[in-house]
Amino acid sequence: MSREERVYADPSMNMENEEYWKATKQGKLILKKCDDCGETHFFPRIICPHCQSSNTSWYEASGKGRIYSYSVVRRAPIPYAIAYVTLDEGVSMLTNLVDCDFDDLAVDKEVEVTFRDTEGGEKLPMFRPV
Amino acid sequence: MTRSCKAYIAGVYEHPTRKATDKTLTQLHAEVAIGALKDAGLTMKDVDGYFCDSTVPGLGGLVMAEYLGLDLSYIDTTETGGSSYLVHVGHAMRAIAEGKCNVALITLAGRPRAEGLTSLPARDTGNDAPERGFELSYGPAVTNLYAMAAMRHMYEFGTTSEQLAWIKVAASHHAQHNEHAMLRDVVTVEDVVNSPLIADPLHRLDCCVISDGGGALVVVSPEIAKTLGDRNVKILGQGEAVKHLNGGKIDLTYTGAVKSGPSAFSEANLKPSDMDYASIYDSFTITVLETIEDLGFCEKGQGGKFVSDGNLISGVGKLPFNTDGGGLCNNHPSNRGGMTKVIEAVRQLRGEAHPAVQVPNCELALAHGTGGQISQRHGSATLILGRNDA
Ligand SMILES: [Zn+2]
């Protein structure tokens, strides 16, 4: 299961999402929810994409979800699995699947969040099978 | 039947080059522009509307207007990736209908091979793009993004790699007759599924080629069309749409064609079963399969069955498609396939496709473009075209 992993580039950040990256650094996955319409959205932003309210607030996600879809890039110098994971909170996010046998992956498989260091010391949320 | 229309495609040109080491980008744009105007029987002096995407260097279309010596009363530089040119045709038609221009020139060119590009990373939208931090570090590439659409379609509808392979097989049957096509060997379903996996579940032969080149279109008013003979093609309907990730509520099993298709058919007062031929953007086999479903050629989820057993092969199946070999076999200039889709549809309606793939009595045709990534954000545009006497 231990496999060489890619060097992960630092994510670009701005005022709308720096809280998210502060949280991942502490091993937490947080999401943005709209206080007016109640919808969670992803990627996080100041203005709700569903009702355009600017009353949006952060909350901690369960970190649980299922694989919506994935693809193993076998011909890359270091093979990796890219995926969309649908979180229990209802939104899907682009991510990588790690700590897994690529041949055992399947759509709808249950996964949980884990974190990987980037080259500049940030942390990226990724997912592994439960 | 004589259908009315607001504008005609009077000229088309596809650059024959597939690797343009000896040509500049602006030279390629100029060569396709000259080619399409010659095909129409017009000159650069007749052009009063110019349409291009970001493959033109510099600010919008300004540099190209100057390079070509154009005197413009209308300009549109809408950028929706490989669907841009089908968007431009619709915008040109409306600008002409409003009397804002009479002869609209649309160009595309690119030289990714000359610049050494061998595979396609996802487009980097730049530091200000709000999604960037949530995507780039995970290694998105054009192949794995389309692969995830294929994987989900397989999960929901039981679509198989063999069914996707039939799309490439059909394209290769057509490409064998195209002297300019990059891949001219006829392939089998087995050849496709036995080619190396690039990004599960897509194999090497599920992917389009990378090529240099370009193309151009000339769209004219009905008054000008009347002076140009009988090779003009009627623009009967056009529709466009943008689909994105919708705040994280995603569904990768369909494309923006679910909106652009009905919009175009409605404007033309026609339906999918009326089409004699279809050019469908084919960055990957899955792009074709989802688009065919979304345009209404078959039920959602039935695309795998629809494309199988040669149903897309001219002279064999019910829906002859991409008779030039498409992006899968012929070319994919600047990684943008919409332009060549329109050009081959025009050839079919003029009866000027290769005799081996020409659809007999081709009267009505569809062309569809997709731009961006179907697993992220993309533009879709659909054109319904008719023969001069349609
Ligand atoms: Zn809201």
Short mmCIF file of C-alpha atoms and ligand atoms in Angstrom, two decimals:
data_model
loop_
_atom_site.label_atom_id
_atom_site.label_comp_id
_atom_site.label_asym_id
_atom_site.label_seq_id
_atom_site.Cartn_x
_atom_site.Cartn_y
_atom_site.Cartn_z
CA MET A 1 0.00 0.00 0.00
CA SER A 2 2.84 2.42 0.61
CA ARG A 3 3.60 3.86 -2.75
CA GLU A 4 5.64 6.76 -3.98
CA GLU A 5 3.44 9.83 -4.28
CA ARG A 6 3.75 12.92 -6.41
CA VAL A 7 5.12 16.15 -4.98
CA TYR A 8 1.99 18.19 -4.42
CA ALA A 9 2.05 21.82 -5.55
CA ASP A 10 0.87 24.48 -3.11
CA PRO A 11 -2.72 25.57 -3.65
CA SER A 12 -3.25 29.20 -4.67
CA MET A 13 -5.15 31.12 -2.00
CA ASN A 14 -6.99 34.38 -1.67
CA MET A 15 -9.11 36.29 0.85
CA GLU A 16 -12.16 34.16 0.01
CA ASN A 17 -10.61 30.84 0.95
CA GLU A 18 -7.66 31.33 3.30
CA GLU A 19 -9.76 30.00 6.24
CA TYR A 20 -10.14 26.73 4.36
CA TRP A 21 -6.39 26.35 4.05
CA LYS A 22 -5.80 27.37 7.69
CA ALA A 23 -8.17 24.55 8.68
CA THR A 24 -6.56 21.92 6.45
CA LYS A 25 -3.23 22.79 8.08
CA GLN A 26 -4.82 21.70 11.37
CA GLY A 27 -6.21 18.52 9.82
CA LYS A 28 -9.76 19.82 9.41
CA LEU A 29 -11.96 19.95 6.32
CA ILE A 30 -14.33 22.90 6.48
CA LEU A 31 -17.10 23.91 4.09
CA LYS A 32 -19.04 27.06 3.34
CA LYS A 33 -22.79 27.14 3.99
CA CYS A 34 -25.27 29.88 3.19
CA ASP A 35 -27.09 31.27 6.23
CA ASP A 36 -29.99 32.44 4.08
CA CYS A 37 -30.81 29.50 1.77
CA GLY A 38 -29.10 26.83 3.87
CA GLU A 39 -27.18 25.29 0.95
CA THR A 40 -23.57 24.14 1.25
CA HIS A 41 -21.47 24.93 -1.80
CA PHE A 42 -18.03 23.99 -3.13
CA PHE A 43 -15.48 25.47 -3.92
CA PRO A 44 -15.97 27.92 -1.04
CA ARG A 45 -16.71 31.57 -1.81
CA ILE A 46 -17.96 34.72 -0.10
CA ILE A 47 -21.14 34.91 -2.17
CA CYS A 48 -23.52 31.92 -2.24
CA PRO A 49 -23.80 30.61 -5.84
CA HIS A 50 -27.36 29.44 -5.19
CA CYS A 51 -28.95 32.66 -3.89
CA GLN A 52 -26.16 35.30 -4.08
CA SER A 53 -26.36 36.03 -0.35
CA SER A 54 -23.13 37.17 1.27
CA ASN A 55 -24.21 35.67 4.60
CA THR A 56 -22.06 32.57 4.29
CA SER A 57 -20.29 30.78 7.13
CA TRP A 58 -17.79 27.99 7.65
CA TYR A 59 -18.49 24.69 9.37
CA GLU A 60 -16.52 21.50 9.82
CA ALA A 61 -17.37 18.66 7.45
CA SER A 62 -17.75 15.07 8.61
CA GLY A 63 -14.88 14.10 6.32
CA LYS A 64 -16.93 11.15 5.05
CA GLY A 65 -18.14 10.59 1.54
CA ARG A 66 -18.36 8.32 -1.49
CA ILE A 67 -16.44 8.18 -4.75
CA TYR A 68 -18.61 9.89 -7.40
CA SER A 69 -16.11 9.09 -10.15
CA TYR A 70 -12.37 8.54 -10.51
CA SER A 71 -9.61 7.85 -13.00
CA VAL A 72 -6.23 6.23 -12.45
CA VAL A 73 -3.53 7.92 -14.49
CA ARG A 74 -1.35 4.86 -15.00
CA ARG A 75 1.06 6.31 -17.53
CA ALA A 76 2.17 9.29 -15.43
CA PRO A 77 5.76 9.03 -14.11
CA ILE A 78 4.19 8.42 -10.68
CA PRO A 79 0.68 6.97 -11.23
CA TYR A 80 -2.13 8.62 -9.28
CA ALA A 81 -5.89 8.49 -8.88
CA ILE A 82 -7.91 11.65 -9.42
CA ALA A 83 -11.53 11.65 -8.23
CA TYR A 84 -14.64 13.54 -7.44
CA VAL A 85 -15.79 12.62 -3.93
CA THR A 86 -19.35 13.45 -2.89
CA LEU A 87 -19.24 14.42 0.76
CA ASP A 88 -22.01 13.42 3.16
CA GLU A 89 -22.83 17.16 3.22
CA GLY A 90 -23.98 16.84 -0.42
CA VAL A 91 -21.27 18.63 -2.39
CA SER A 92 -18.64 17.00 -4.60
CA MET A 93 -14.99 18.02 -4.66
CA LEU A 94 -12.04 17.24 -6.91
CA THR A 95 -9.38 15.30 -5.01
CA ASN A 96 -6.93 12.41 -5.10
CA LEU A 97 -7.47 8.91 -3.72
CA VAL A 98 -4.54 7.70 -1.61
CA ASP A 99 -3.63 4.83 0.73
CA CYS A 100 -5.39 2.43 -1.61
CA ASP A 101 -4.88 -0.30 -4.18
CA PHE A 102 -5.77 1.37 -7.48
CA ASP A 103 -7.31 -1.86 -8.74
CA ASP A 104 -9.75 -2.00 -5.80
CA LEU A 105 -11.25 1.43 -6.42
CA ALA A 106 -14.89 1.66 -7.45
CA VAL A 107 -17.55 4.30 -7.94
CA ASP A 108 -19.71 4.69 -4.81
CA LYS A 109 -17.03 3.26 -2.51
CA GLU A 110 -17.02 4.87 0.97
CA VAL A 111 -14.03 7.09 1.68
CA GLU A 112 -12.78 9.40 4.43
CA VAL A 113 -10.61 12.48 4.39
CA THR A 114 -6.88 12.40 5.03
CA PHE A 115 -4.26 15.09 4.39
CA ARG A 116 -1.06 15.33 2.39
CA ASP A 117 1.71 17.92 2.72
CA THR A 118 2.42 20.17 -0.22
CA GLU A 119 5.91 21.22 -1.22
CA GLY A 120 5.53 24.52 0.63
CA GLY A 121 4.10 23.00 3.84
CA GLU A 122 0.38 23.48 3.18
CA LYS A 123 -1.99 20.52 3.50
CA LEU A 124 -4.31 19.17 0.81
CA PRO A 125 -7.44 17.17 1.68
CA MET A 126 -7.44 13.77 0.00
CA PHE A 127 -9.47 10.61 0.54
CA ARG A 128 -8.84 6.97 1.35
CA PRO A 129 -11.18 3.97 1.43
CA VAL A 130 -12.85 3.40 4.84
CA MET B 1 -38.98 22.86 -49.49
CA THR B 2 -37.49 26.32 -49.25
CA ARG B 3 -36.75 27.33 -45.68
CA SER B 4 -36.03 30.94 -44.88
CA CYS B 5 -32.81 31.79 -43.07
CA LYS B 6 -31.13 34.90 -41.70
CA ALA B 7 -27.62 34.11 -42.94
CA TYR B 8 -25.56 31.66 -45.00
CA ILE B 9 -22.15 30.06 -44.69
CA ALA B 10 -20.63 31.04 -48.03
CA GLY B 11 -17.01 29.99 -47.58
CA VAL B 12 -15.00 27.46 -45.58
CA TYR B 13 -11.34 26.48 -45.47
CA GLU B 14 -9.41 23.88 -43.51
CA HIS B 15 -5.64 24.35 -43.38
CA PRO B 16 -3.91 21.27 -44.79
CA THR B 17 -0.95 21.50 -42.39
CA ARG B 18 -0.79 19.23 -39.36
CA LYS B 19 2.61 20.50 -38.13
CA ALA B 20 3.33 24.14 -38.83
CA THR B 21 6.97 24.48 -37.79
CA ASP B 22 7.60 26.93 -40.66
CA LYS B 23 4.60 29.22 -40.10
CA THR B 24 3.68 31.83 -37.50
CA LEU B 25 0.37 31.87 -35.67
CA THR B 26 -0.84 35.04 -37.40
CA GLN B 27 0.23 33.63 -40.77
CA LEU B 28 -1.95 30.56 -40.14
CA HIS B 29 -4.94 32.77 -39.22
CA ALA B 30 -4.34 34.78 -42.40
CA GLU B 31 -3.97 31.72 -44.64
CA VAL B 32 -7.27 30.21 -43.47
CA ALA B 33 -9.00 33.59 -43.81
CA ILE B 34 -7.75 33.97 -47.40
CA GLY B 35 -8.75 30.39 -48.15
CA ALA B 36 -12.31 30.76 -46.87
CA LEU B 37 -12.85 34.10 -48.66
CA LYS B 38 -11.57 32.60 -51.92
CA ASP B 39 -13.91 29.65 -51.43
CA ALA B 40 -16.79 32.12 -51.00
CA GLY B 41 -15.78 34.23 -54.00
CA LEU B 42 -15.14 37.27 -51.79
CA THR B 43 -12.08 39.32 -50.77
CA MET B 44 -10.71 40.77 -47.54
CA LYS B 45 -12.19 44.14 -48.58
CA ASP B 46 -15.69 42.66 -48.36
CA VAL B 47 -15.27 41.66 -44.69
CA ASP B 48 -16.99 43.98 -42.19
CA GLY B 49 -17.36 41.57 -39.25
CA TYR B 50 -14.57 39.60 -37.55
CA PHE B 51 -14.96 36.80 -35.01
CA CYS B 52 -12.18 34.96 -33.19
CA ASP B 53 -11.26 33.36 -29.86
CA SER B 54 -8.08 33.65 -27.80
CA THR B 55 -6.01 31.72 -30.36
CA VAL B 56 -5.43 35.16 -31.92
CA PRO B 57 -2.44 36.78 -30.16
CA GLY B 58 -2.78 40.17 -28.46
CA LEU B 59 -5.85 41.97 -27.22
CA GLY B 60 -9.04 40.41 -28.52
CA GLY B 61 -9.14 40.43 -32.31
CA LEU B 62 -7.40 43.77 -32.70
CA VAL B 63 -4.02 42.42 -33.79
CA MET B 64 -5.53 40.16 -36.42
CA ALA B 65 -7.76 42.93 -37.76
CA GLU B 66 -4.65 45.03 -38.26
CA TYR B 67 -2.56 42.16 -39.69
CA LEU B 68 -5.25 41.41 -42.29
CA GLY B 69 -6.03 45.08 -43.00
CA LEU B 70 -9.69 44.66 -42.09
CA ASP B 71 -12.13 47.58 -41.93
CA LEU B 72 -14.70 46.41 -39.38
CA SER B 73 -18.12 47.52 -38.20
CA TYR B 74 -18.53 44.49 -35.96
CA ILE B 75 -16.22 42.41 -33.73
CA ASP B 76 -16.88 39.48 -31.38
CA THR B 77 -14.13 37.65 -29.49
CA THR B 78 -16.26 35.28 -27.45
CA GLU B 79 -14.08 32.56 -25.91
CA THR B 80 -15.69 29.21 -25.11
CA GLY B 81 -12.80 26.91 -26.07
CA GLY B 82 -13.44 24.48 -28.92
CA SER B 83 -17.10 25.47 -29.15
CA SER B 84 -16.22 29.12 -29.89
CA TYR B 85 -16.69 28.96 -33.69
CA LEU B 86 -20.23 27.57 -33.43
CA VAL B 87 -20.98 30.36 -30.97
CA HIS B 88 -19.47 32.82 -33.45
CA VAL B 89 -21.66 31.54 -36.30
CA GLY B 90 -24.79 32.19 -34.21
CA HIS B 91 -23.58 35.63 -33.17
CA ALA B 92 -22.66 36.47 -36.76
CA MET B 93 -26.10 35.37 -37.95
CA ARG B 94 -27.76 37.68 -35.42
CA ALA B 95 -25.44 40.60 -36.15
CA ILE B 96 -26.21 40.22 -39.87
CA ALA B 97 -29.96 40.01 -39.16
CA GLU B 98 -29.69 43.30 -37.27
CA GLY B 99 -27.85 44.94 -40.16
CA LYS B 100 -24.62 45.42 -38.20
CA CYS B 101 -22.45 43.57 -40.72
CA ASN B 102 -22.81 41.70 -44.02
CA VAL B 103 -19.72 39.54 -44.39
CA ALA B 104 -18.46 37.92 -41.18
CA LEU B 105 -15.07 36.20 -41.08
CA ILE B 106 -14.38 33.59 -38.34
CA THR B 107 -10.85 32.22 -37.88
CA LEU B 108 -9.09 29.63 -35.74
CA ALA B 109 -5.41 28.65 -35.83
CA GLY B 110 -2.81 27.08 -33.59
CA ARG B 111 0.54 25.31 -33.55
CA PRO B 112 0.72 23.19 -30.36
CA ARG B 113 2.83 20.51 -32.07
CA ALA B 114 5.35 23.01 -33.43
CA GLU B 115 5.59 24.34 -29.88
CA GLY B 116 6.38 20.88 -28.58
CA LEU B 117 3.14 20.00 -26.85
CA THR B 118 2.79 16.23 -26.55
CA SER B 119 0.04 15.94 -23.95
CA LEU B 120 -2.53 18.24 -22.47
CA PRO B 121 -2.49 19.53 -18.93
CA ALA B 122 -5.74 21.15 -17.80
CA ARG B 123 -5.88 24.81 -18.70
CA ASP B 124 -4.37 27.00 -15.96
CA THR B 125 -6.90 29.76 -15.55
CA GLY B 126 -4.48 31.95 -13.61
CA ASN B 127 -4.03 33.19 -10.07
CA ASP B 128 -7.30 35.08 -9.89
CA ALA B 129 -9.41 32.08 -10.89
CA PRO B 130 -11.43 31.13 -7.79
CA GLU B 131 -11.38 27.36 -8.41
CA ARG B 132 -7.65 27.13 -9.01
CA GLY B 133 -6.56 26.29 -5.46
CA PHE B 134 -9.16 23.54 -5.30
CA GLU B 135 -8.14 21.82 -8.53
CA LEU B 136 -4.60 22.24 -9.86
CA SER B 137 -2.68 20.45 -7.09
CA TYR B 138 -4.68 17.25 -7.71
CA GLY B 139 -3.25 16.77 -11.20
CA PRO B 140 -6.23 17.40 -13.48
CA ALA B 141 -5.41 16.79 -17.14
CA VAL B 142 -7.70 16.84 -20.12
CA THR B 143 -7.60 13.04 -20.33
CA ASN B 144 -8.40 12.22 -16.69
CA LEU B 145 -11.16 14.83 -16.58
CA TYR B 146 -12.96 13.28 -19.56
CA ALA B 147 -12.15 9.84 -18.15
CA MET B 148 -14.14 10.63 -15.01
CA ALA B 149 -17.19 11.43 -17.13
CA ALA B 150 -16.76 8.07 -18.89
CA MET B 151 -16.33 6.21 -15.58
CA ARG B 152 -19.54 7.69 -14.16
CA HIS B 153 -21.48 7.06 -17.39
CA MET B 154 -20.37 3.42 -17.26
CA TYR B 155 -21.47 3.18 -13.61
CA GLU B 156 -24.90 4.69 -14.16
CA PHE B 157 -25.81 3.20 -17.53
CA GLY B 158 -23.62 0.14 -18.04
CA THR B 159 -21.78 1.73 -20.96
CA THR B 160 -18.75 -0.36 -21.97
CA SER B 161 -15.28 0.31 -23.38
CA GLU B 162 -16.27 -1.72 -26.44
CA GLN B 163 -19.21 0.62 -27.10
CA LEU B 164 -16.96 3.68 -26.78
CA ALA B 165 -14.49 1.98 -29.13
CA TRP B 166 -17.11 1.85 -31.91
CA ILE B 167 -16.89 5.66 -32.10
CA LYS B 168 -13.18 5.47 -32.93
CA VAL B 169 -13.79 2.61 -35.33
CA ALA B 170 -16.33 4.71 -37.27
CA ALA B 171 -13.96 7.72 -37.36
CA SER B 172 -11.15 5.53 -38.69
CA HIS B 173 -13.37 4.14 -41.46
CA HIS B 174 -13.87 7.72 -42.63
CA ALA B 175 -10.26 8.89 -42.12
CA GLN B 176 -8.86 6.23 -44.47
CA HIS B 177 -10.22 8.33 -47.36
CA ASN B 178 -8.81 11.67 -46.12
CA GLU B 179 -5.32 12.29 -47.49
CA HIS B 180 -4.68 14.93 -44.79
CA ALA B 181 -5.75 12.77 -41.83
CA MET B 182 -3.05 12.03 -39.25
CA LEU B 183 -4.36 8.51 -38.56
CA ARG B 184 -5.56 6.70 -41.69
CA ASP B 185 -5.45 3.08 -40.58
CA VAL B 186 -8.84 1.43 -40.09
CA VAL B 187 -9.01 0.12 -36.52
CA THR B 188 -11.21 -2.48 -34.84
CA VAL B 189 -12.95 -2.50 -31.47
CA GLU B 190 -10.21 -4.87 -30.28
CA ASP B 191 -7.50 -2.44 -31.40
CA VAL B 192 -9.08 0.32 -29.30
CA VAL B 193 -9.67 -1.65 -26.10
CA ASN B 194 -6.22 -3.25 -26.36
CA SER B 195 -4.43 0.08 -26.76
CA PRO B 196 -2.74 1.30 -23.54
CA LEU B 197 -4.93 2.78 -20.80
CA ILE B 198 -4.12 6.49 -20.59
CA ALA B 199 -6.53 7.40 -17.81
CA ASP B 200 -8.96 4.66 -16.75
CA PRO B 201 -11.25 3.88 -18.51
CA LEU B 202 -9.96 5.75 -21.58
CA HIS B 203 -7.42 4.06 -23.85
CA ARG B 204 -4.97 5.77 -26.16
CA LEU B 205 -7.30 5.25 -29.11
CA ASP B 206 -10.21 6.85 -27.21
CA CYS B 207 -8.28 10.14 -27.42
CA CYS B 208 -8.06 12.66 -30.24
CA VAL B 209 -4.86 13.62 -32.03
CA ILE B 210 -2.82 16.75 -31.29
CA SER B 211 -2.27 18.85 -34.41
CA ASP B 212 -1.42 22.27 -35.74
CA GLY B 213 -3.49 24.02 -38.35
CA GLY B 214 -6.74 25.90 -38.34
CA GLY B 215 -9.82 26.80 -40.28
CA ALA B 216 -12.07 29.67 -41.25
CA LEU B 217 -15.71 30.35 -42.08
CA VAL B 218 -17.36 33.19 -43.98
CA VAL B 219 -20.96 33.99 -42.96
CA VAL B 220 -22.93 36.32 -45.23
CA SER B 221 -26.32 38.01 -45.48
CA PRO B 222 -29.01 36.52 -47.77
CA GLU B 223 -28.55 39.46 -50.17
CA ILE B 224 -24.84 38.72 -50.60
CA ALA B 225 -25.46 34.97 -50.76
CA LYS B 226 -27.70 35.53 -53.79
CA THR B 227 -24.73 36.96 -55.70
CA LEU B 228 -22.44 34.01 -54.91
CA GLY B 229 -23.93 31.00 -56.68
CA ASP B 230 -25.39 27.83 -55.19
CA ARG B 231 -22.70 26.50 -52.84
CA ASN B 232 -23.96 28.53 -49.88
CA VAL B 233 -25.25 26.65 -46.87
CA LYS B 234 -28.24 27.87 -44.87
CA ILE B 235 -27.90 28.53 -41.16
CA LEU B 236 -31.27 27.27 -39.92
CA GLY B 237 -30.72 27.26 -36.18
CA GLN B 238 -28.10 27.78 -33.50
CA GLY B 239 -28.03 27.26 -29.74
CA GLU B 240 -25.40 27.73 -27.05
CA ALA B 241 -25.04 26.92 -23.37
CA VAL B 242 -22.57 26.85 -20.50
CA LYS B 243 -22.46 24.01 -17.98
CA HIS B 244 -20.33 24.10 -14.82
CA LEU B 245 -19.98 22.43 -11.44
CA ASN B 246 -22.99 24.23 -9.96
CA GLY B 247 -21.56 24.90 -6.51
CA GLY B 248 -20.59 21.24 -6.10
CA LYS B 249 -23.89 19.64 -7.15
CA ILE B 250 -22.33 17.75 -10.02
CA ASP B 251 -23.61 15.36 -12.68
CA LEU B 252 -20.96 14.31 -15.20
CA THR B 253 -23.25 12.12 -17.31
CA TYR B 254 -24.51 14.94 -19.49
CA THR B 255 -23.15 18.02 -21.28
CA GLY B 256 -24.38 21.51 -22.14
CA ALA B 257 -25.78 19.99 -25.36
CA VAL B 258 -28.99 19.28 -23.40
CA LYS B 259 -29.66 23.02 -23.73
CA SER B 260 -27.84 24.08 -26.91
CA GLY B 261 -29.36 21.20 -28.92
CA PRO B 262 -33.06 21.91 -28.22
CA SER B 263 -32.41 25.64 -28.69
CA ALA B 264 -30.94 25.05 -32.16
CA PHE B 265 -33.57 22.50 -33.21
CA SER B 266 -36.34 24.80 -32.04
CA GLU B 267 -35.00 27.74 -34.03
CA ALA B 268 -34.76 25.51 -37.13
CA ASN B 269 -38.15 23.93 -36.45
CA LEU B 270 -36.50 20.54 -36.96
CA LYS B 271 -35.75 17.46 -34.85
CA PRO B 272 -32.83 15.03 -34.51
CA SER B 273 -34.41 12.42 -36.79
CA ASP B 274 -34.48 15.01 -39.62
CA MET B 275 -30.65 15.16 -39.74
CA ASP B 276 -28.93 13.40 -42.66
CA TYR B 277 -25.46 13.92 -41.17
CA ALA B 278 -23.88 15.07 -37.87
CA SER B 279 -20.47 16.54 -37.02
CA ILE B 280 -19.99 15.97 -33.30
CA TYR B 281 -17.01 17.23 -31.34
CA ASP B 282 -14.84 14.26 -30.52
CA SER B 283 -12.05 15.24 -28.15
CA PHE B 284 -12.61 11.75 -26.73
CA THR B 285 -15.01 8.94 -27.54
CA ILE B 286 -17.03 9.73 -24.39
CA THR B 287 -17.55 13.31 -25.64
CA VAL B 288 -19.38 11.94 -28.70
CA LEU B 289 -21.41 9.42 -26.74
CA GLU B 290 -22.73 11.90 -24.16
CA THR B 291 -23.38 14.54 -26.83
CA ILE B 292 -25.39 12.15 -29.03
CA GLU B 293 -27.64 11.38 -26.07
CA ASP B 294 -27.91 15.03 -25.03
CA LEU B 295 -28.84 16.17 -28.55
CA GLY B 296 -31.69 13.66 -28.54
CA PHE B 297 -30.48 11.15 -31.15
CA CYS B 298 -31.26 8.48 -28.53
CA GLU B 299 -32.47 8.24 -24.93
CA LYS B 300 -30.14 9.20 -22.06
CA GLY B 301 -28.02 6.19 -21.21
CA GLN B 302 -28.63 4.45 -24.55
CA GLY B 303 -25.69 6.07 -26.34
CA GLY B 304 -23.53 2.96 -26.01
CA LYS B 305 -26.06 0.87 -27.84
CA PHE B 306 -26.66 3.64 -30.40
CA VAL B 307 -23.03 4.03 -31.49
CA SER B 308 -22.34 0.29 -31.72
CA ASP B 309 -22.18 -1.94 -34.78
CA GLY B 310 -21.13 0.80 -37.16
CA ASN B 311 -24.17 3.02 -36.67
CA LEU B 312 -21.97 6.13 -37.12
CA ILE B 313 -20.27 4.88 -40.32
CA SER B 314 -21.30 6.62 -43.54
CA GLY B 315 -23.12 4.22 -45.84
CA VAL B 316 -23.53 1.68 -43.04
CA GLY B 317 -25.30 3.27 -40.07
CA LYS B 318 -28.23 5.57 -39.39
CA LEU B 319 -26.19 8.58 -38.26
CA PRO B 320 -23.08 9.17 -40.38
CA PHE B 321 -20.74 11.35 -38.31
CA ASN B 322 -17.39 13.14 -38.70
CA THR B 323 -16.78 11.91 -42.22
CA ASP B 324 -13.39 13.67 -42.38
CA GLY B 325 -12.13 11.43 -39.57
CA GLY B 326 -12.79 14.10 -36.93
CA GLY B 327 -10.51 14.96 -34.06
CA LEU B 328 -10.08 11.27 -33.31
CA CYS B 329 -8.24 10.63 -36.61
CA ASN B 330 -7.95 13.69 -38.84
CA ASN B 331 -6.86 16.80 -36.91
CA HIS B 332 -7.56 18.92 -33.84
CA PRO B 333 -6.02 22.31 -34.60
CA SER B 334 -4.98 24.19 -31.46
CA ASN B 335 -6.77 21.53 -29.36
CA ARG B 336 -10.06 23.02 -30.49
CA GLY B 337 -12.32 20.88 -32.64
CA GLY B 338 -15.41 22.98 -33.30
CA MET B 339 -14.17 24.68 -36.48
CA THR B 340 -13.48 21.49 -38.41
CA LYS B 341 -16.90 20.15 -37.35
CA VAL B 342 -18.61 23.02 -39.17
CA ILE B 343 -16.35 22.68 -42.23
CA GLU B 344 -17.12 18.98 -42.78
CA ALA B 345 -20.87 19.59 -42.31
CA VAL B 346 -20.66 22.26 -45.04
CA ARG B 347 -18.78 19.84 -47.33
CA GLN B 348 -21.53 17.26 -46.84
CA LEU B 349 -24.31 19.75 -47.64
CA ARG B 350 -22.46 20.91 -50.77
CA GLY B 351 -21.89 17.34 -51.88
CA GLU B 352 -18.13 18.01 -51.64
CA ALA B 353 -17.15 15.37 -49.06
CA HIS B 354 -14.95 12.50 -50.25
CA PRO B 355 -17.12 10.30 -52.53
CA ALA B 356 -16.50 7.28 -50.30
CA VAL B 357 -18.10 9.04 -47.31
CA GLN B 358 -20.48 11.51 -48.98
CA VAL B 359 -24.02 11.05 -47.63
CA PRO B 360 -26.33 10.71 -50.68
CA ASN B 361 -28.76 13.62 -51.06
CA CYS B 362 -27.54 15.27 -47.86
CA GLU B 363 -30.00 18.08 -47.19
CA LEU B 364 -29.93 18.75 -43.45
CA ALA B 365 -26.95 18.50 -41.07
CA LEU B 366 -25.97 19.24 -37.53
CA ALA B 367 -22.62 20.44 -36.17
CA HIS B 368 -21.83 20.49 -32.47
CA GLY B 369 -18.90 21.93 -30.52
CA THR B 370 -17.78 21.46 -26.93
CA GLY B 371 -15.15 23.65 -25.27
CA GLY B 372 -13.42 23.32 -21.91
CA GLN B 373 -13.86 20.11 -19.93
CA ILE B 374 -17.11 18.18 -19.64
CA SER B 375 -16.05 17.21 -16.10
CA GLN B 376 -15.63 20.84 -15.07
CA ARG B 377 -16.91 23.90 -16.92
CA HIS B 378 -17.59 23.93 -20.63
CA GLY B 379 -19.31 25.69 -23.47
CA SER B 380 -21.65 23.86 -25.85
CA ALA B 381 -22.89 25.11 -29.19
CA THR B 382 -25.09 23.44 -31.80
CA LEU B 383 -25.73 24.46 -35.41
CA ILE B 384 -28.46 23.19 -37.70
CA LEU B 385 -27.49 23.71 -41.34
CA GLY B 386 -29.32 23.16 -44.60
CA ARG B 387 -28.35 22.74 -48.25
CA ASN B 388 -28.85 25.82 -50.43
CA ASP B 389 -32.24 24.48 -51.61
CA ALA B 390 -33.31 22.98 -48.25
ZN ZN C 1 -27.72 30.89 -0.52
#
